[in-house]
Short mmCIF file of C-alpha atoms in Angstrom, two decimals:
data_model
loop_
_atom_site.label_atom_id
_atom_site.label_comp_id
_atom_site.label_asym_id
_atom_site.label_seq_id
_atom_site.Cartn_x
_atom_site.Cartn_y
_atom_site.Cartn_z
CA MET H 1 102.58 127.07 -230.47
CA ASP H 2 101.84 125.51 -227.07
CA SER H 3 103.94 122.42 -226.29
CA ARG H 4 100.81 120.42 -225.41
CA VAL H 5 99.34 121.21 -228.81
CA VAL H 6 102.57 120.17 -230.55
CA ILE H 7 102.70 116.86 -228.65
CA LYS H 8 99.04 116.18 -229.35
CA ALA H 9 99.28 116.99 -233.06
CA SER H 10 102.48 114.96 -233.42
CA SER H 11 101.02 111.95 -231.59
CA PHE H 12 97.88 111.73 -233.71
CA LEU H 13 99.83 112.50 -236.89
CA ILE H 14 102.19 109.59 -236.18
CA LEU H 15 99.21 107.28 -235.57
CA THR H 16 97.67 108.40 -238.88
CA ILE H 17 100.92 108.01 -240.84
CA ILE H 18 101.36 104.45 -239.52
CA SER H 19 97.74 103.32 -239.51
CA ILE H 20 96.53 104.28 -242.98
CA PRO H 21 99.39 102.85 -245.13
CA ALA H 22 99.75 99.73 -242.95
CA ASN H 23 96.05 98.85 -243.01
CA LEU H 24 95.84 99.63 -246.74
CA LEU H 25 98.74 97.23 -247.32
CA ILE H 26 96.94 94.45 -245.44
CA CYS H 27 93.70 95.02 -247.37
CA TYR H 28 95.63 95.07 -250.64
CA ALA H 29 97.53 91.87 -249.79
CA PHE H 30 94.41 89.85 -249.05
CA LEU H 31 92.27 91.31 -251.86
CA HIS H 32 95.08 90.69 -254.36
CA SER H 33 95.40 87.11 -253.12
CA TYR H 34 91.67 86.66 -253.52
CA LEU H 35 91.74 87.94 -257.11
CA ILE H 36 94.58 85.57 -258.00
CA GLU H 37 93.59 82.48 -256.01
CA ALA H 38 89.79 83.07 -255.99
CA LYS H 39 89.65 82.18 -252.30
CA LEU H 40 90.85 83.32 -248.88
CA LEU H 41 91.36 81.45 -245.63
CA THR H 42 88.90 82.20 -242.85
CA ALA H 43 91.55 83.96 -240.77
CA ASP H 44 92.55 86.07 -243.79
CA ILE H 45 88.96 87.23 -244.33
CA ILE H 46 88.68 88.26 -240.69
CA LEU H 47 92.03 90.08 -240.84
CA CYS H 48 90.96 91.92 -244.00
CA HIS H 49 87.77 93.19 -242.33
CA LEU H 50 89.78 94.04 -239.20
CA ALA H 51 92.22 96.11 -241.27
CA PHE H 52 89.30 97.89 -242.97
CA ALA H 53 87.72 98.67 -239.58
CA ASN H 54 91.02 100.05 -238.27
CA LEU H 55 91.42 102.09 -241.45
CA MET H 56 88.00 103.68 -240.96
CA VAL H 57 88.79 104.48 -237.32
CA ALA H 58 91.88 106.34 -238.54
CA PHE H 59 89.82 108.29 -241.09
CA THR H 60 87.00 109.17 -238.67
CA ARG H 61 89.03 109.94 -235.54
CA SER H 62 92.82 110.17 -236.02
CA ILE H 63 92.68 112.56 -239.00
CA PRO H 64 90.04 114.93 -237.50
CA GLN H 65 91.87 114.86 -234.16
CA THR H 66 95.15 115.80 -235.89
CA LEU H 67 93.49 118.64 -237.81
CA ALA H 68 91.83 119.90 -234.62
CA ALA H 69 95.19 119.92 -232.82
CA LEU H 70 96.60 122.04 -235.67
CA GLY H 71 93.79 124.57 -235.22
CA TYR H 72 91.29 123.42 -237.87
CA LEU H 73 88.24 123.19 -235.61
CA ASN H 74 85.30 123.78 -237.97
CA ILE H 75 85.73 120.51 -239.89
CA PHE H 76 82.12 119.31 -239.74
CA ASP H 77 78.63 120.70 -239.39
CA ASP H 78 76.15 118.99 -237.04
CA PHE H 79 75.32 116.28 -239.59
CA GLY H 80 79.00 115.66 -240.29
CA CYS H 81 79.68 115.31 -236.56
CA LYS H 82 76.91 112.75 -236.20
CA VAL H 83 78.12 110.68 -239.18
CA SER H 84 81.75 110.88 -238.04
CA LEU H 85 80.89 109.82 -234.50
CA LEU H 86 78.63 107.01 -235.70
CA CYS H 87 81.32 105.62 -238.02
CA PHE H 88 84.02 105.91 -235.37
CA ARG H 89 82.04 104.13 -232.68
CA ALA H 90 80.75 101.46 -235.06
CA PHE H 91 84.14 100.67 -236.58
CA ARG H 92 85.93 100.83 -233.24
CA GLY H 93 83.41 98.30 -231.93
CA LEU H 94 83.96 96.18 -235.04
CA SER H 95 87.68 96.27 -234.35
CA ILE H 96 86.99 94.78 -230.90
CA SER H 97 84.53 92.14 -232.09
CA LEU H 98 86.62 91.09 -235.12
CA THR H 99 89.71 90.70 -232.92
CA CYS H 100 87.55 88.55 -230.65
CA LEU H 101 86.28 86.51 -233.63
CA LEU H 102 89.86 86.01 -234.85
CA CYS H 103 90.90 84.84 -231.38
CA VAL H 104 87.96 82.44 -231.07
CA TYR H 105 88.62 80.99 -234.53
CA GLN H 106 92.34 80.51 -233.80
CA ALA H 107 91.47 78.74 -230.55
CA VAL H 108 89.02 76.51 -232.41
CA LEU H 109 91.58 75.84 -235.16
CA ILE H 110 94.29 74.53 -232.84
CA SER H 111 91.95 72.76 -230.40
CA PRO H 112 92.18 68.94 -230.32
CA ALA H 113 89.55 66.81 -232.03
CA THR H 114 88.16 65.78 -228.64
CA SER H 115 87.55 69.40 -227.58
CA LEU H 116 84.07 70.87 -227.20
CA LEU H 117 85.18 73.55 -229.68
CA ALA H 118 85.95 71.01 -232.41
CA PRO H 119 82.50 71.21 -234.12
CA LEU H 120 83.09 74.94 -234.69
CA LYS H 121 85.99 74.22 -237.03
CA MET H 122 83.48 73.72 -239.84
CA ARG H 123 80.70 75.98 -238.54
CA ILE H 124 82.68 79.25 -238.33
CA PRO H 125 83.91 79.16 -241.98
CA GLN H 126 80.44 78.06 -243.10
CA PHE H 127 78.65 80.96 -241.37
CA LEU H 128 81.48 83.51 -241.46
CA LEU H 129 79.68 85.93 -243.79
CA TYR H 130 76.57 85.93 -241.59
CA ILE H 131 78.68 86.46 -238.45
CA ILE H 132 80.50 89.46 -239.94
CA VAL H 133 77.28 91.01 -241.28
CA PHE H 134 75.71 90.54 -237.83
CA LEU H 135 78.65 92.33 -236.19
CA TYR H 136 78.38 95.24 -238.63
CA LEU H 137 74.65 95.60 -237.95
CA LEU H 138 75.09 95.17 -234.19
CA TYR H 139 77.57 98.01 -233.85
CA TYR H 140 75.84 100.39 -236.21
CA PHE H 141 72.44 99.98 -234.55
CA THR H 142 73.82 100.14 -231.00
CA SER H 143 75.84 103.28 -231.84
CA VAL H 144 72.90 105.28 -233.20
CA SER H 145 71.67 106.52 -229.80
CA SER H 146 74.98 108.19 -228.94
CA ILE H 147 75.09 110.32 -232.11
CA LEU H 148 71.83 112.04 -231.20
CA TYR H 149 73.85 114.23 -228.83
CA ALA H 150 76.62 115.19 -231.31
CA VAL H 151 76.89 118.86 -232.40
CA SER H 152 79.55 120.90 -234.18
CA SER H 153 79.41 123.97 -231.90
CA LEU H 154 78.10 125.13 -228.55
CA PHE H 155 75.90 128.07 -227.58
CA ASN H 156 78.07 131.05 -226.48
CA ASN H 157 81.11 128.74 -226.75
CA THR H 158 80.58 127.57 -223.17
CA ILE H 159 80.99 123.88 -222.43
CA PRO H 160 78.15 122.66 -220.17
CA PRO H 161 78.48 119.73 -217.78
CA TYR H 162 78.40 116.16 -219.10
CA THR H 163 79.91 117.09 -222.46
CA LEU H 164 82.54 115.11 -224.34
CA ASN H 165 84.80 117.69 -225.96
CA LEU H 166 86.47 116.40 -229.14
CA GLU H 167 87.36 120.01 -230.08
CA TYR H 168 86.06 119.60 -233.63
CA CYS H 169 82.76 118.15 -232.33
CA PHE H 170 80.94 117.97 -229.02
CA VAL H 171 78.79 115.20 -227.55
CA LEU H 172 76.32 117.13 -225.44
CA TYR H 173 74.35 115.07 -222.91
CA ARG H 174 71.44 116.94 -221.42
CA GLU H 175 71.48 115.14 -218.09
CA TYR H 176 73.73 112.93 -215.99
CA SER H 177 71.52 109.85 -216.39
CA SER H 178 71.91 109.79 -220.19
CA TYR H 179 75.63 110.50 -219.83
CA ILE H 180 76.02 107.47 -217.56
CA SER H 181 73.63 105.11 -219.37
CA VAL H 182 75.18 105.61 -222.82
CA GLY H 183 78.70 105.25 -221.45
CA PHE H 184 77.98 102.12 -219.43
CA GLY H 185 75.98 100.64 -222.31
CA VAL H 186 78.91 100.99 -224.71
CA MET H 187 81.42 99.71 -222.15
CA SER H 188 79.25 96.69 -221.22
CA ARG H 189 78.72 95.76 -224.88
CA ASP H 190 82.46 95.87 -225.60
CA LEU H 191 83.35 94.17 -222.33
CA VAL H 192 81.53 91.00 -223.42
CA PHE H 193 83.92 90.64 -226.37
CA ILE H 194 86.93 91.58 -224.25
CA ILE H 195 86.13 88.86 -221.69
CA LEU H 196 85.51 86.26 -224.41
CA MET H 197 88.78 87.01 -226.22
CA THR H 198 90.68 86.99 -222.92
CA VAL H 199 89.30 83.55 -222.05
CA MET H 200 90.10 82.22 -225.54
CA SER H 201 93.62 83.67 -225.34
CA GLY H 202 94.17 81.85 -222.07
CA TYR H 203 92.96 78.65 -223.74
CA ILE H 204 95.36 79.21 -226.67
CA LEU H 205 98.28 79.77 -224.31
CA ARG H 206 97.45 76.55 -222.46
CA LEU H 207 97.33 74.60 -225.74
CA LEU H 208 100.65 76.12 -226.81
CA TYR H 209 102.21 75.18 -223.47
CA ASN H 210 100.94 71.60 -223.74
CA HIS H 211 102.20 71.42 -227.32
CA GLY H 212 105.62 72.67 -226.21
CA GLN H 213 105.80 69.96 -223.57
CA LYS H 214 104.91 67.26 -226.12
CA VAL H 215 107.52 68.49 -228.60
CA LYS H 216 110.20 67.97 -225.98
CA ASN H 217 109.26 64.29 -225.64
CA ILE H 218 108.09 63.36 -229.14
CA ARG H 219 110.12 63.51 -232.33
CA SER H 220 108.02 64.87 -235.18
CA SER H 221 108.76 64.71 -238.88
CA ASP H 222 110.09 67.83 -240.64
CA ASN H 223 106.73 68.48 -242.37
CA SER H 224 104.69 68.28 -239.21
CA GLN H 225 107.17 70.54 -237.43
CA LYS H 226 106.74 73.18 -240.11
CA GLY H 227 102.97 72.99 -239.82
CA GLU H 228 103.14 73.22 -236.07
CA ARG H 229 105.49 76.18 -236.24
CA ALA H 230 103.09 78.02 -238.57
CA GLU H 231 100.12 77.37 -236.28
CA THR H 232 102.14 78.36 -233.22
CA LYS H 233 103.29 81.59 -234.89
CA ALA H 234 99.73 82.49 -235.90
CA SER H 235 98.42 81.71 -232.42
CA ARG H 236 101.07 83.85 -230.74
CA ALA H 237 100.26 86.73 -233.11
CA VAL H 238 96.57 86.50 -232.19
CA VAL H 239 97.37 86.44 -228.46
CA THR H 240 99.61 89.49 -228.95
CA LEU H 241 96.72 91.37 -230.60
CA VAL H 242 94.41 90.45 -227.74
CA ILE H 243 96.90 91.57 -225.09
CA LEU H 244 97.37 94.89 -226.87
CA TYR H 245 93.63 95.46 -227.14
CA VAL H 246 92.97 94.54 -223.52
CA VAL H 247 95.66 97.00 -222.36
CA PHE H 248 94.41 99.84 -224.58
CA PHE H 249 90.77 99.11 -223.70
CA GLY H 250 91.67 99.06 -220.01
CA VAL H 251 93.41 102.46 -220.09
CA ASP H 252 90.60 103.95 -222.20
CA ASN H 253 87.87 102.81 -219.81
CA ILE H 254 89.78 103.64 -216.61
CA ILE H 255 89.98 107.22 -217.89
CA TRP H 256 86.29 107.09 -218.84
CA LEU H 257 85.30 105.87 -215.35
CA TYR H 258 87.35 108.71 -213.89
CA SER H 259 85.52 111.20 -216.13
CA MET H 260 82.23 109.95 -214.69
CA THR H 261 83.22 111.39 -211.31
CA ILE H 262 83.70 114.99 -212.49
CA LEU H 263 81.53 117.56 -214.25
CA ARG H 264 84.09 118.74 -216.81
CA VAL H 265 86.91 116.59 -218.16
CA ALA H 266 90.25 118.33 -218.64
CA PRO H 267 91.39 118.49 -222.31
CA LEU H 268 94.59 116.57 -221.51
CA VAL H 269 92.63 113.70 -219.96
CA SER H 270 90.31 113.57 -222.96
CA ASP H 271 93.27 113.62 -225.36
CA ILE H 272 94.95 110.69 -223.59
CA ARG H 273 91.73 108.68 -223.70
CA VAL H 274 91.21 109.32 -227.42
CA PHE H 275 94.86 108.44 -228.09
CA PHE H 276 94.52 105.02 -226.46
CA ALA H 277 91.14 104.50 -228.14
CA THR H 278 92.84 104.82 -231.55
CA LEU H 279 96.28 103.37 -230.76
CA TYR H 280 95.20 99.85 -231.73
CA THR H 281 94.65 100.99 -235.34
CA SER H 282 98.43 101.41 -235.64
CA ALA H 283 99.62 98.59 -233.39
CA CYS H 284 97.39 95.91 -234.96
CA PRO H 285 98.62 96.22 -238.59
CA ILE H 286 102.26 96.25 -237.42
CA VAL H 287 101.74 92.91 -235.67
CA VAL H 288 99.94 91.48 -238.72
CA ILE H 289 102.65 92.65 -241.14
CA LEU H 290 105.40 91.19 -238.96
CA THR H 291 103.71 87.81 -238.49
CA ASN H 292 101.49 87.07 -241.51
CA PRO H 293 103.35 85.27 -244.35
CA LYS H 294 100.84 86.31 -247.02
CA VAL H 295 101.23 90.01 -246.22
CA GLN H 296 105.01 89.65 -246.04
CA ARG H 297 105.10 88.05 -249.50
CA LYS H 298 103.08 90.91 -250.98
CA LEU H 299 105.37 93.42 -249.29
CA LYS H 300 108.41 91.70 -250.81
CA VAL H 301 106.77 91.78 -254.25
CA VAL H 302 106.14 95.52 -253.90
CA LYS H 303 109.77 96.08 -252.87
CA MET H 304 111.05 93.99 -255.81
CA LYS H 305 108.88 95.93 -258.27
CA LYS H 306 110.16 99.19 -256.84
CA LYS H 307 113.77 98.05 -257.21
CA THR H 308 113.07 96.92 -260.78
CA VAL H 309 111.58 100.30 -261.66
CA GLN H 310 114.51 102.12 -260.08
CA SER H 311 116.99 99.88 -261.92
CA THR H 312 115.22 100.47 -265.24
CA GLU H 313 115.21 104.22 -264.69
CA SER H 314 118.92 104.25 -263.83
CA ASN H 315 119.76 102.18 -266.92
CA THR H 316 117.72 104.54 -269.09
CA ARG H 317 119.56 107.55 -267.71
CA THR H 318 122.92 105.84 -268.28
CA LYS H 319 122.05 105.17 -271.92
#
């Protein structure tokens, strides 16, 4: 087997192995908390939807890409290609917008009472369901046009110009104008959220810096210090997610802009772009698991149950 094929298959397989269990764990942790406590914090709801979006990206892109690298090319028919591409683009866009929403909410949450963002502290939780539904509809409707060009195979197996080759599916643009307009439309839509989350992250970092300066001069009680530490930890986790997404989005779109300058994109270039487009689905849940106390508690419970089962089984065998 070609070394490039091995590296490609291994890379996407690793992403899949990390992404699916990690995002399932996050969804389980928050849904289990909701069933027990009958409520979830606003940030937890956003994180749960973000984990679900990342999970769907793994199912609609990482798994097919891994199978294609292993030689299983005829995964979908034309309809399957269109549905797969629609779901991937919609959920990848949701991953961007939900990360942005999480960043905005965290900035609002730690903003001082005198800030212009203060009124949003009550508005975002109040209208959260409507905001999330709007984001789902926005990305599904704005992704429909791109799937019109998706097919499962090409005539005479020749790849014409202005074609995105996913190996298991092809996005065949008939002319350069549609190739450019769809690409720039998607990039411009996502760039709005990227800019907003970048600005909010800068605002969060400034607030954290100011808070750090105050802590040096003011003695706080133990309780307030704990609360501040929790808010600071959550804010840093959100900023970390934003930085990761901005880096991955930047690499993805630099490669896309490069592909606009040539008729046929080399398979290696396309593979690298797809890899960075899906890398966030694995990086995001790792950050959440390492920083979110609720997810960590559920993980500890799972480990304790596993140890209990193993202990019971060993005692049974001994008897």
